Coordinates of C-alpha atoms in Angstrom, one line a residue:
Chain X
X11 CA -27.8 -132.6 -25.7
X12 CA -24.0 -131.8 -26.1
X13 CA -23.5 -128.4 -28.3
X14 CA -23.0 -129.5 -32.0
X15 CA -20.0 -128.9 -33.7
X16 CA -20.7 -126.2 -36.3
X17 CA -22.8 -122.8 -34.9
X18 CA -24.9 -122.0 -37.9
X19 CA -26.4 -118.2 -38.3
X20 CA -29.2 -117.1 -40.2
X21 CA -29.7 -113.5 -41.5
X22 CA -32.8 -111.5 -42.1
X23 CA -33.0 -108.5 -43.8
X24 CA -36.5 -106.0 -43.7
X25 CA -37.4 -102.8 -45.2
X26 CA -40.8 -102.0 -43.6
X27 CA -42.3 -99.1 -45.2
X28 CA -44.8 -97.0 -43.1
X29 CA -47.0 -94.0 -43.8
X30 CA -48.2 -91.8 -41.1
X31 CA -51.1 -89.5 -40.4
X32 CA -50.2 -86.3 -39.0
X33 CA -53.6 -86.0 -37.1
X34 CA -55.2 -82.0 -36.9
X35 CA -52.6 -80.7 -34.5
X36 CA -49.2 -82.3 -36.4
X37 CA -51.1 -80.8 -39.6
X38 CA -51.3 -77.8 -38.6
X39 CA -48.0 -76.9 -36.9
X40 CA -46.6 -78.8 -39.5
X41 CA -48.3 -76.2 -42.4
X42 CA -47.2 -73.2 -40.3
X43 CA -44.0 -74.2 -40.7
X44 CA -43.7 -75.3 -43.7
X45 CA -45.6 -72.3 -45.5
X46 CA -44.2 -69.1 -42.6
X47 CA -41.5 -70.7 -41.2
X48 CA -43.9 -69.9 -37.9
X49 CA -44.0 -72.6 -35.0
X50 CA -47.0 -73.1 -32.7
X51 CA -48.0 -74.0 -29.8
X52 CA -51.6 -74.7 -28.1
X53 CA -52.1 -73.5 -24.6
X54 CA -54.4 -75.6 -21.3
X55 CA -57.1 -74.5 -20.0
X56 CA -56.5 -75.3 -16.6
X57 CA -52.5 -74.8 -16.2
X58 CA -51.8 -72.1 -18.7
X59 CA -49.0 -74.3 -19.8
X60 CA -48.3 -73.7 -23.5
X61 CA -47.6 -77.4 -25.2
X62 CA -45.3 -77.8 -28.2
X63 CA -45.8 -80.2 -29.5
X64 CA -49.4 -78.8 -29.6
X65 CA -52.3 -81.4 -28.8
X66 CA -56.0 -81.7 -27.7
X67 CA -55.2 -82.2 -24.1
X68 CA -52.8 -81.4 -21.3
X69 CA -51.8 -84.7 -19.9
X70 CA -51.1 -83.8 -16.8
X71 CA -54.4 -82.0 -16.2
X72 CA -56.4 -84.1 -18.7
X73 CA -58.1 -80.9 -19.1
X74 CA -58.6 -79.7 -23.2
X75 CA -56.8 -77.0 -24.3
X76 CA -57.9 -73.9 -26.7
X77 CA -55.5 -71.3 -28.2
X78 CA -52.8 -71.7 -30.0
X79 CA -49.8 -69.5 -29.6
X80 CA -46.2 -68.8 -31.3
X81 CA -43.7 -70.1 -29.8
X82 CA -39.6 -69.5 -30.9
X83 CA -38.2 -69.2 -33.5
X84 CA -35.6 -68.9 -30.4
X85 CA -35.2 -71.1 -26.9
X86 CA -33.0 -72.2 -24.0
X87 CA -31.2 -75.1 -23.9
X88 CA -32.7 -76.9 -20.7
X89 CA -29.9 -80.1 -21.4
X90 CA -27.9 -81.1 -24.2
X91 CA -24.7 -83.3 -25.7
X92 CA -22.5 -84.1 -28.3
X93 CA -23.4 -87.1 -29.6
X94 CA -20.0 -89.0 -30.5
X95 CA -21.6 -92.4 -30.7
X96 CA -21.9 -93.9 -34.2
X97 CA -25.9 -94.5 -34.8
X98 CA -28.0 -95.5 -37.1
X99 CA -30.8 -92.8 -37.9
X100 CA -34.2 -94.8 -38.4
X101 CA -35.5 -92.1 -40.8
X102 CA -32.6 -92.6 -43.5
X103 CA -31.5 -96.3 -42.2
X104 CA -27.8 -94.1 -42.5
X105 CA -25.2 -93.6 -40.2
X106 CA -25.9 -89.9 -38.9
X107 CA -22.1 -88.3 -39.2
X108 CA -20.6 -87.7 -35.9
X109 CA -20.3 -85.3 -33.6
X110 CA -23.4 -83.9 -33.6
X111 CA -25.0 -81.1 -30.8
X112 CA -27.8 -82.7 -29.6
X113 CA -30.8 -80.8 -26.7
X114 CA -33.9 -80.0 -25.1
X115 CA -35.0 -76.6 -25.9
X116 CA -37.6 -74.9 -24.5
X117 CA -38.4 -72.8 -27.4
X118 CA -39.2 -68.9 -26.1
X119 CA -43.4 -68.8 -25.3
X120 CA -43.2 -72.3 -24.2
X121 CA -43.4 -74.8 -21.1
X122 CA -42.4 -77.6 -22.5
X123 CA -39.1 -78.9 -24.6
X124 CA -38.4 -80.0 -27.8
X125 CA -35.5 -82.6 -29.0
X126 CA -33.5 -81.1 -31.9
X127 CA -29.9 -80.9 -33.2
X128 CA -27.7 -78.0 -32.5
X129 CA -25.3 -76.1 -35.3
X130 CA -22.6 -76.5 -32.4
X131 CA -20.7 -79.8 -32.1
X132 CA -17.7 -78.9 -29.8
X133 CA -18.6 -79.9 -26.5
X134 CA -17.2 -76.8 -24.8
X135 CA -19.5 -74.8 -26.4
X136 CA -22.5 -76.2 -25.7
X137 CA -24.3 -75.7 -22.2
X138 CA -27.5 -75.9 -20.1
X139 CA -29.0 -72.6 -19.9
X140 CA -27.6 -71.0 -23.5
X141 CA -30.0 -69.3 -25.8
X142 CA -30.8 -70.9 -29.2
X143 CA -32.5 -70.2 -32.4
X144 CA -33.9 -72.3 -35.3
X145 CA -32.7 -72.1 -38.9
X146 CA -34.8 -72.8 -41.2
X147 CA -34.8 -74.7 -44.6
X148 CA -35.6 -72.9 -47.2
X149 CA -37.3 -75.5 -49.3
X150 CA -40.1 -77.0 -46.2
X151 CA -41.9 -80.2 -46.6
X152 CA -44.0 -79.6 -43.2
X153 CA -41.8 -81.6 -40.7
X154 CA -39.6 -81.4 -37.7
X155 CA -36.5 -81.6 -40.2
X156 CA -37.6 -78.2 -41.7
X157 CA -35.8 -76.9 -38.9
X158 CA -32.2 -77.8 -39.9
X159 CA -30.9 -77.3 -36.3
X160 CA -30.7 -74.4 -33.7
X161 CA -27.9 -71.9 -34.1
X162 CA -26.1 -70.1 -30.8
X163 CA -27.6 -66.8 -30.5
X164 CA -24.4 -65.3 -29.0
X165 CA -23.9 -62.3 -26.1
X166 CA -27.4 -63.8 -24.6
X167 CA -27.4 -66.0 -21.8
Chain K
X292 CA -55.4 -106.7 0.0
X293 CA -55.4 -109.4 -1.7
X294 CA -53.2 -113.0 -0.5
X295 CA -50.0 -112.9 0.9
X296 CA -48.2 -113.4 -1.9
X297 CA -44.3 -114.3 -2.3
X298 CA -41.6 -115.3 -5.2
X299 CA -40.7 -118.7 -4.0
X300 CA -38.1 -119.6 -6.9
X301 CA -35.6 -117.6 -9.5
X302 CA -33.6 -118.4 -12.3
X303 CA -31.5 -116.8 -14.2
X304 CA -28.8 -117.8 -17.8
X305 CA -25.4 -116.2 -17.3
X306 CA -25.2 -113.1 -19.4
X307 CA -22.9 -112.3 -21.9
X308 CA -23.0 -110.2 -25.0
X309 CA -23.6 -112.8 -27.7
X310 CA -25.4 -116.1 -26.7
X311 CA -24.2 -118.0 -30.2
X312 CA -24.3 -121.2 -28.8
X313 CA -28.4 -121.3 -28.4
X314 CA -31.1 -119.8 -30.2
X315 CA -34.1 -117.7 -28.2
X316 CA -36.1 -120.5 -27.1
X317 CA -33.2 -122.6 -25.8
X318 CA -32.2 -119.7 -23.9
X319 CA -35.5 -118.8 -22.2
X320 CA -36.2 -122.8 -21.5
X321 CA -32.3 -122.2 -19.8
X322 CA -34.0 -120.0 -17.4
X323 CA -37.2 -121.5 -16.8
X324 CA -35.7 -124.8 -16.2
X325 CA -32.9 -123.2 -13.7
X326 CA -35.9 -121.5 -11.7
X327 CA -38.5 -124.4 -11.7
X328 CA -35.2 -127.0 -11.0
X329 CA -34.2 -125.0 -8.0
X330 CA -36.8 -126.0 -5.7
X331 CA -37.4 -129.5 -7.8
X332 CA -40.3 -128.4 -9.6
X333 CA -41.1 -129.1 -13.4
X334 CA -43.7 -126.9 -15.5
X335 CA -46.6 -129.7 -14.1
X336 CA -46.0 -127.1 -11.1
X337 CA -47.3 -124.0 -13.0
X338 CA -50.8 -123.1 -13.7
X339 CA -50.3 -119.7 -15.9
X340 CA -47.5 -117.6 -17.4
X341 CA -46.6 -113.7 -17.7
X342 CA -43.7 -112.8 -20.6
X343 CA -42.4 -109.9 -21.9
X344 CA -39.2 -108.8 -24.0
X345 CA -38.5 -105.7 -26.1
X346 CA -40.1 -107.5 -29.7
X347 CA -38.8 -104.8 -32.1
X348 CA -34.7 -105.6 -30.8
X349 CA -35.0 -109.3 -32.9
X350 CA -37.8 -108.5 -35.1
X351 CA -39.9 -111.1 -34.0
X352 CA -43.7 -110.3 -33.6
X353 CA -45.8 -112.3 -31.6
X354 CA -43.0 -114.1 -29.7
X355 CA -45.2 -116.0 -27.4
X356 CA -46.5 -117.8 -30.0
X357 CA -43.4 -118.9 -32.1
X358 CA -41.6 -119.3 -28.4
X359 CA -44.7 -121.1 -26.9
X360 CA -43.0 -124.5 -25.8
X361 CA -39.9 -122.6 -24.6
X362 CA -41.8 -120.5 -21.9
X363 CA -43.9 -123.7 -21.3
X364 CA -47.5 -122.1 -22.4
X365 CA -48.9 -124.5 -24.4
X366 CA -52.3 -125.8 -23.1
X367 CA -51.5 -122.6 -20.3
X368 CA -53.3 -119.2 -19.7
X369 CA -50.4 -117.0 -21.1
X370 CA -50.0 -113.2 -20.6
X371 CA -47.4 -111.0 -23.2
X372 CA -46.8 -107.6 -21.1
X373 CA -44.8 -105.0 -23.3
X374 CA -44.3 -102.1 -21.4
X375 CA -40.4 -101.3 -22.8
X376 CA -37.8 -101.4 -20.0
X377 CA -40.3 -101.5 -17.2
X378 CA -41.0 -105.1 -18.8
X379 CA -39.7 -107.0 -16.3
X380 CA -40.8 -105.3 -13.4
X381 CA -44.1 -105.2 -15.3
X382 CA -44.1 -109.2 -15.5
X383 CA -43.3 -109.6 -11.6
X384 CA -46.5 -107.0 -10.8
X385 CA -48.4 -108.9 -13.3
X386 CA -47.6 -112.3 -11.7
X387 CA -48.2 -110.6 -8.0
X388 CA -52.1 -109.3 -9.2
X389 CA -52.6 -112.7 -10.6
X390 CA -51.8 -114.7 -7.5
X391 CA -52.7 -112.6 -4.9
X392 CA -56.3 -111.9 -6.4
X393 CA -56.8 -115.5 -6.2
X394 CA -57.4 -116.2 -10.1
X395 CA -54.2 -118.2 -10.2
X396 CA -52.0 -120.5 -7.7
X397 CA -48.9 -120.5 -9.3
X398 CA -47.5 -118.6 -12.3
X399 CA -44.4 -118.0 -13.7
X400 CA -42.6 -114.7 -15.0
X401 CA -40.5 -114.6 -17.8
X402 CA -38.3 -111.7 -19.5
X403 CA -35.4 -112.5 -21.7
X404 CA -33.8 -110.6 -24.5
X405 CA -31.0 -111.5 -27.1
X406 CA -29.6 -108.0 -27.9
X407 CA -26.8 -109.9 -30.1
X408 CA -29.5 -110.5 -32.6
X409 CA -31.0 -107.0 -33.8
X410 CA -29.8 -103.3 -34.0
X411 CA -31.5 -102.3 -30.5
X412 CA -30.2 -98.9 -30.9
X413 CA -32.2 -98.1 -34.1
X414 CA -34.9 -100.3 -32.7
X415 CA -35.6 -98.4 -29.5
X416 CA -35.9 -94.7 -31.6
X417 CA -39.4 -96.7 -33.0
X418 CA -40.5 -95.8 -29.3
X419 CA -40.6 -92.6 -30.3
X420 CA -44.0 -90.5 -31.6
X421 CA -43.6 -91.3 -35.4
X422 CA -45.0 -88.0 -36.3
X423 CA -43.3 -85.8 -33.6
X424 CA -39.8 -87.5 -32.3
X425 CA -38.2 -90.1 -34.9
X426 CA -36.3 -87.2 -36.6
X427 CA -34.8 -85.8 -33.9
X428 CA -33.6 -88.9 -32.3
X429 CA -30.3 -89.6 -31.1
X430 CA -30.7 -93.3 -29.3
X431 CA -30.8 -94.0 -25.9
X432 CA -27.1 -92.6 -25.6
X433 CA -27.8 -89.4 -26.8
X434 CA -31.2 -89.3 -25.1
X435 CA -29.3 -90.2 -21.5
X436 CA -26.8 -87.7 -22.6
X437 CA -29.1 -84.6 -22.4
X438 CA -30.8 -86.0 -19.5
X439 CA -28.0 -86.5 -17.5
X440 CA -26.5 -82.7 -18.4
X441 CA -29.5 -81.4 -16.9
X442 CA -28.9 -83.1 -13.6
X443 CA -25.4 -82.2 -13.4
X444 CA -25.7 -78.6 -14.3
X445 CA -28.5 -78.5 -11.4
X446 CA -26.9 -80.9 -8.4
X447 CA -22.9 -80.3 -9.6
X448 CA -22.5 -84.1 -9.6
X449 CA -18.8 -84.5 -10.9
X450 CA -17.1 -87.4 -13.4
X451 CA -15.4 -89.0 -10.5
X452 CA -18.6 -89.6 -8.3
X453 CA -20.5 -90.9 -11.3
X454 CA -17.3 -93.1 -11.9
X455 CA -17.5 -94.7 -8.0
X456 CA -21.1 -96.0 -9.6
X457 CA -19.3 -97.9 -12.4
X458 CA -16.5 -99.0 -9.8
X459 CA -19.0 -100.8 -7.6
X460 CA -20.8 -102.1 -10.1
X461 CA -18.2 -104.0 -12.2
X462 CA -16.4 -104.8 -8.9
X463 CA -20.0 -106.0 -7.1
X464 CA -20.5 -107.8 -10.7
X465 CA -17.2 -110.1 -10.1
X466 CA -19.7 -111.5 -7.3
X467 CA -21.9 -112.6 -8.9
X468 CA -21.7 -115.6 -11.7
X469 CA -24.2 -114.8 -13.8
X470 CA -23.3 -110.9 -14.5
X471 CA -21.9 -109.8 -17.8
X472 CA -19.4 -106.9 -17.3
X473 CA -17.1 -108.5 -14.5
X474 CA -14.4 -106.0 -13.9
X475 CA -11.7 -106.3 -11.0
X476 CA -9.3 -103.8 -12.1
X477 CA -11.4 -101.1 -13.1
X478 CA -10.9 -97.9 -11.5
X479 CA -12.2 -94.0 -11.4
X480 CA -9.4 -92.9 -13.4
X481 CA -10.2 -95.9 -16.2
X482 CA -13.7 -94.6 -16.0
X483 CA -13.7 -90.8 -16.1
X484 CA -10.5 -92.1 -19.4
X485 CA -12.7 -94.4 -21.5
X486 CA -14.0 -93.4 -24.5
X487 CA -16.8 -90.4 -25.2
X488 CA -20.2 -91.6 -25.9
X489 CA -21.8 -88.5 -25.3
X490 CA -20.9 -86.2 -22.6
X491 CA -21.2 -86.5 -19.8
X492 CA -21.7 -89.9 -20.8
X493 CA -18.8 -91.9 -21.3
X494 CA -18.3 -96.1 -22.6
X495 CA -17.6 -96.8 -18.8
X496 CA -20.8 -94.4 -17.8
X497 CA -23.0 -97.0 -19.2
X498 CA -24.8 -100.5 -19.5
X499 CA -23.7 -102.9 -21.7
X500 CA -25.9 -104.8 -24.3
X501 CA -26.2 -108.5 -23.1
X502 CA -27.9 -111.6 -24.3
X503 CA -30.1 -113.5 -21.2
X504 CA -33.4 -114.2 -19.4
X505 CA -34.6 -114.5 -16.6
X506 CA -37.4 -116.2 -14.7
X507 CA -39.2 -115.9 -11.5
X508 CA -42.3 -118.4 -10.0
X509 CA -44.9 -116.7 -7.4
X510 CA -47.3 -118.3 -5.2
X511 CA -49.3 -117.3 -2.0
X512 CA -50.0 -118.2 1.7
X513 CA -49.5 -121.7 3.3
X514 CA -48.5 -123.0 -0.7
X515 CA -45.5 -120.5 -1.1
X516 CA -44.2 -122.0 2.4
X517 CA -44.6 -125.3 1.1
X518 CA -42.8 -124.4 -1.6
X519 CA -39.6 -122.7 0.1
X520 CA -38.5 -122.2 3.5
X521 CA -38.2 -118.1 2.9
X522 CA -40.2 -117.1 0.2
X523 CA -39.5 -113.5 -1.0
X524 CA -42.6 -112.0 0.6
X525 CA -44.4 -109.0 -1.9
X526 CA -45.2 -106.0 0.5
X527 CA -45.9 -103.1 -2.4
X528 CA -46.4 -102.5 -5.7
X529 CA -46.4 -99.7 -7.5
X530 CA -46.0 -98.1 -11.3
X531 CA -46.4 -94.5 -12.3
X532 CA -46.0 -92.9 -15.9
X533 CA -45.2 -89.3 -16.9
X534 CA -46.5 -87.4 -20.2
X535 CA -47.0 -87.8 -23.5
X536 CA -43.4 -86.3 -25.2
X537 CA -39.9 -87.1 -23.9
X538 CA -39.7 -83.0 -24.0
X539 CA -42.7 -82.8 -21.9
X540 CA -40.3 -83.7 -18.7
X541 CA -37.2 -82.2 -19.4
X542 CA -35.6 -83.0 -15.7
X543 CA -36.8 -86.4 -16.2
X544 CA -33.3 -87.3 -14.1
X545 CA -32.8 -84.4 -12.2
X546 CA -36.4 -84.4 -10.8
X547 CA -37.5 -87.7 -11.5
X548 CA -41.3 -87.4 -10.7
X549 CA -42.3 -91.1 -11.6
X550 CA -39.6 -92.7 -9.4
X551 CA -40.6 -90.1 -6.6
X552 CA -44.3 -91.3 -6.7
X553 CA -43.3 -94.7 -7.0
X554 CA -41.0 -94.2 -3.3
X555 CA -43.6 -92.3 -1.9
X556 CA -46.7 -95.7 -3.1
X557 CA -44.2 -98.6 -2.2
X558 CA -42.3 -96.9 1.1
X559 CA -46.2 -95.9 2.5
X560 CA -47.6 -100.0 2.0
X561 CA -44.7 -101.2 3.1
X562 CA -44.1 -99.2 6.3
X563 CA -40.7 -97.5 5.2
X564 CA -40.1 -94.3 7.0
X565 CA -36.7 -94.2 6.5
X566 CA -35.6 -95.7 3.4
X567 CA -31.7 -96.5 4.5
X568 CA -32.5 -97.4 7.3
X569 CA -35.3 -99.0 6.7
X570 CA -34.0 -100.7 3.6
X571 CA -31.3 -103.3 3.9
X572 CA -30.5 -103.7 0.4
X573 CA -32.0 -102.5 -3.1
X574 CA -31.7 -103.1 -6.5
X575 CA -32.6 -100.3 -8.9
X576 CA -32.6 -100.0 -13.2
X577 CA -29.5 -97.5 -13.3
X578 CA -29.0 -97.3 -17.3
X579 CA -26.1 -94.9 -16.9
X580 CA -24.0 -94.0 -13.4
X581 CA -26.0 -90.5 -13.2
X582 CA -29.0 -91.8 -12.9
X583 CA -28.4 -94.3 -10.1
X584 CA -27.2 -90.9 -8.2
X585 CA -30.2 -89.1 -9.1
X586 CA -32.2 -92.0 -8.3
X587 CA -30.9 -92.0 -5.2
X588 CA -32.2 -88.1 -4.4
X589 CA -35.7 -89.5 -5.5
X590 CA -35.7 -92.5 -3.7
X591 CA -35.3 -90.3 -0.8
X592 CA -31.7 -92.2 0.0
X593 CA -30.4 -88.6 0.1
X594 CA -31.1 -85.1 -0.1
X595 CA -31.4 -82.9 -3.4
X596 CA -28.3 -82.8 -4.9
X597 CA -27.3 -85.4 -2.3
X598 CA -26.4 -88.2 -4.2
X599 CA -22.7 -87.7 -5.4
X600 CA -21.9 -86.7 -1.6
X601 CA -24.0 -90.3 -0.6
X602 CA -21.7 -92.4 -3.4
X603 CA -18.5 -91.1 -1.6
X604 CA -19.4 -91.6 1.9
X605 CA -19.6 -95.2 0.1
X606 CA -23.4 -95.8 2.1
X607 CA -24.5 -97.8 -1.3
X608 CA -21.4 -99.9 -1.7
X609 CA -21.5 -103.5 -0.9
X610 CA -20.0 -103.1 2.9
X611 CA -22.4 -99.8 3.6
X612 CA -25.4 -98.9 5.3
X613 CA -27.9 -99.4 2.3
X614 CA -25.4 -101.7 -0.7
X615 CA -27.3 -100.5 -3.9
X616 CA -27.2 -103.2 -6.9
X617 CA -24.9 -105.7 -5.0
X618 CA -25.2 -108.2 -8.3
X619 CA -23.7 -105.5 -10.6
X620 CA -26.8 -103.7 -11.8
X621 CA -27.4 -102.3 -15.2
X622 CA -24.1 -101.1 -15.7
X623 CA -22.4 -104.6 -15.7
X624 CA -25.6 -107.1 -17.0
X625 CA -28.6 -105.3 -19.6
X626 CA -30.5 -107.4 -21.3
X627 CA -33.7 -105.3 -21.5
X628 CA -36.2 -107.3 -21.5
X629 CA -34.8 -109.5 -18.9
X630 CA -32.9 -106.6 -17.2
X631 CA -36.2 -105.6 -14.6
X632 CA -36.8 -108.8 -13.8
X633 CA -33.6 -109.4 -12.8
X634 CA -34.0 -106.8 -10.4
X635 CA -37.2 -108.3 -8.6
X636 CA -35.2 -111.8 -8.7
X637 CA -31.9 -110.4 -6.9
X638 CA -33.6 -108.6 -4.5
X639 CA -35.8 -111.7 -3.6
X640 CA -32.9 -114.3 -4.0
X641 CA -31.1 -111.5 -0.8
X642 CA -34.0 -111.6 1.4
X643 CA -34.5 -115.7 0.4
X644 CA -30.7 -115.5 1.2
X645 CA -30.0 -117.6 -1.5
X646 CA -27.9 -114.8 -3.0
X647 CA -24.5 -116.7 -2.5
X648 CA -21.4 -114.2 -2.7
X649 CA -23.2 -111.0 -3.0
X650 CA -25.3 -111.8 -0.5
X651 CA -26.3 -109.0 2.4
X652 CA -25.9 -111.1 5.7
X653 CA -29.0 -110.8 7.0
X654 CA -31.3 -108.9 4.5
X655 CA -34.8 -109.1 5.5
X656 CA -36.0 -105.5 3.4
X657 CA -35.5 -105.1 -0.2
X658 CA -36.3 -102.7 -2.8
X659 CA -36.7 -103.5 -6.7
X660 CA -37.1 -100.6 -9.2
X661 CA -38.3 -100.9 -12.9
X662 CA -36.8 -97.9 -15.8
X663 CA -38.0 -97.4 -18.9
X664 CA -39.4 -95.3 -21.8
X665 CA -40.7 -91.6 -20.9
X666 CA -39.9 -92.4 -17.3
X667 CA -42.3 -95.5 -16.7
X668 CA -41.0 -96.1 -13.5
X669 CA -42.0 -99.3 -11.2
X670 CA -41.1 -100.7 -7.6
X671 CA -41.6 -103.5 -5.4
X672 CA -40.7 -104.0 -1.6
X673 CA -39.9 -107.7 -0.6
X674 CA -39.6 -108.7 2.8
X675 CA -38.2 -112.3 4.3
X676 CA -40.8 -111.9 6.9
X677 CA -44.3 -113.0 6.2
X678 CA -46.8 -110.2 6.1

């Protein structure tokens, strides 16, 4: 059929609310944190690998693992930006204020990486291989966010 | 082994970023009809159909239902795959173990997505671990971003070489009349100027958002030739995922173990020893210029560290040994759910040679890779000659 004259738009609008269970391991990193400002990680059976996030099993060796282990409060920076991009952050539905530091760390104890924001947002000073370490809130909810960011530890690698 | 199995017809919309003039359904039916009409077949022709799309980017759940007519389904055995920006790759596999396991003659594969229509941005974060990940998101920018700084602090790719990836594939793009980002004049220096995203990442660095779909019919044996003079012939499959966390595999770029296991599957089924050589064209899901060069160290088209040095001896560019996403790729046409497909339909519409100005003369080998969340990596080898 030929295109008709007007192009009408429809809007939608939706605020989904959800509500999450933690699950064992999420509960209890997430009370470490929140109650000693301690983060944990659990360690495979077969690999030796310590996992943070902590979990029931090491995917790559779908073997179980057993003890859990602290990990940080420092790490390396294994990869990491300055986010200058305008984005909307899903937990607030806000813009999150730009620029931002942005990494992987591989918090000190650890084999794997964590995503979290850096204190530094010049782009010069932020680099693969520099040594981090968490600040804390001081009011903790038990959640990722109770680590405000990770601050350059300077004169360390 | 199941049947010989080929793609006998493809059809894709033109992309652009805001499809105003049609909504979702007439846009898929654009495709399907374009696909079926190109070897004068009508839906009568098809006996099942796979679709696929990224639901959360227009908020509609269950989109093979409310879409139904539009992806001709109704009174059809109908499969949704939802595997995030693998899903088009996903579909083609899907339609390959469907046919060539004898349960169904002819079915069609669909992926389409209207990115106009929803915030995909905020709406790919939701792939992340709700308990672990969603508060330390920063999109799939910022995500790419620290990916990509991990490969270039390892391999010492520079701006420029990651800028010749954009170069050919806006320039390859001006080829081809359905791609989005068509770009004549661009040029390394435009590239390595344009505006920070997230460095190393910058505008020119990566995909667009487009609005498009894109469908693809498969059949087997004697009925495939019946169908087409060159079918696009399906010699391997494959599909590998990694962990659990996108901080479980931190060089997920630099040492990109999916894609390498994927190489290794496809390469071995198909008889590839030696993938530029053995290749004569390939179409891969590069979201950002890096990561085409680092795909092209785990692909094996180079050695480690490699693929900067292999983008300026200009191998992958349309006139080279091994031309690498001679419709444009990624970087000039992304419309995610449609954006895997479209890289099993190019490389079957080269070795159909029905490929028109971006056509490889001659191309009888092609590779098709799938991207997507935590690394889901998928390929596909299609050959013009009959297994």
């Amino acid at each position: 059929m030929n295109s008709p004259s007007d192009v009408i738009r429809l809007e939608y609008h939706a605020n989904f609310e959800y509500d999450y269970a933690a699950g064992k391991y999420a509960s209890t990193f997430m009370a470490a944190l929140r109650d000693t400002a301690m983060l944990l990680g659990t360690r495979c059976t077969n690999c030796s690998r310590v996992l943070v996030p902590p979990r029931p099993i090491c995917g790559i060796c779908a073997a179980p693992t057993s003890d859990w282990l602290q990990v940080g409060p420092r790490g390396t920076v294994t990869g990491c930006t300055v986010v200058e991009v305008p984005f909307i952050d899903p937990m607030t539905g806000v813009q999150r204020p730009v620029p931002y530091g942005f990494a992987f760390i591989k918090l000190s104890g650890a084999d794997t990486n964590i995503y979290h924001f850096l204190e530094e947002s010049r782009p010069d000073k932020v680099r693969v291989g520099m040594t981090v370490e968490a600040v804390f809130r001081e009011t903790r909810t038990g959640s990722l966010a109770d680590i405000v960011h990770f601050r350059t530890v300077e004169g360390v690698s | 082994m199941g049947r010989r199995t080929a793609i006998v017809a493809v059809g894709q919309t033109d992309f652009v970023s805001r499809r105003l003039d049609v909504s979702m359904p007439e846009m898929i039916r654009e495709a399907v009809d374009r696909c079926l009409t190109s070897k004068g077949l009508d839906l009568h022709a098809v006996d099942a159909i796979v679709v696929g799309n990224m639901e959360l980017f227009e908020g509609v759940n269950h989109p093979e239902l409310v879409w139904v007519d539009a992806i001709g389904a109704a009174g059809r055995p109908l499969f949704k795959i939802n595997t995030g920006g693998t899903v088009g790759a996903s579909v083609a596999i899907m339609c390959y173990y469907l046919v060539s396991s004898g349960m169904y003659e002819r079915v069609l594969g669909i992926g389409y997505e209207k990115q106009s229509e929803g915030e995909s941005q905020s709406a790919i974060t939701t792939v992340g671990d709700p308990v672990w990940e969603r508060s330390v998101m920063a999109g799939a920018i910022g995500n790419f971003a620290v990916m990509a700084s991990t490969y270039v602090h390892e391999s010492k790719v520079t701006p420029e070489q990651a800028a010749k990836v954009a170069v050919k594939a806006r320039t390859n793009a001006c080829l081809n009349p359905h791609a989005h980002l068509k770009m004549p004049d661009i040029t390394v220096e435009r590239v390595v100027n344009s505006r920070v995203l997230a460095l190393p990442l910058r505008q020119l660095d990566m995909c667009p958002t487009s609005d498009g779909a894109c469908a693809v019919l498969v059949a087997a044996e004697d009925d495939a030739q019946r169908l087409t003079p060159k079918p696009a012939w399906i010699a391997a499959t494959a599909t590998a995922h990694d962990q659990q966390f996108m901080g479980d595999s931190p060089r997920r770029l630099a040492d990109m173990r999916t894609l390498q296991t994927v190489a290794a599957s496809v390469y071995g089924q198909a008889g590839i020893t030696n993938p530029v050589r053995d290749l004569d064209v390939a179409e891969i899901y590069e979201p950002a210029t890096y990561a085409e060069l680092a795909m092209y160290e785990n692909l094996g088209f180079c050695a480690k560290g490699q693929g900067g040095v292999l983008m300026d001896k200009g191998v992958t560019l349309l006139e080279g040994e091994l031309p690498v996403n001679p419709s444009g790729g990624v970087l000039s046409t992304n419309a995610v759910g449609a954006t895997a497909l479209v890289r099993v339909a190019e490389a079957a519409m080269q070795v159909m040679g029905e490929a028109g100005e971006h056509q490889i003369p001659g191309a009888r080998t092609a590779l098709a890779t799938g991207y997507g969340g935590n690394a889901w990596t998928e390929g596909l080898i299609l050959k013009g000659d009959r297994p």
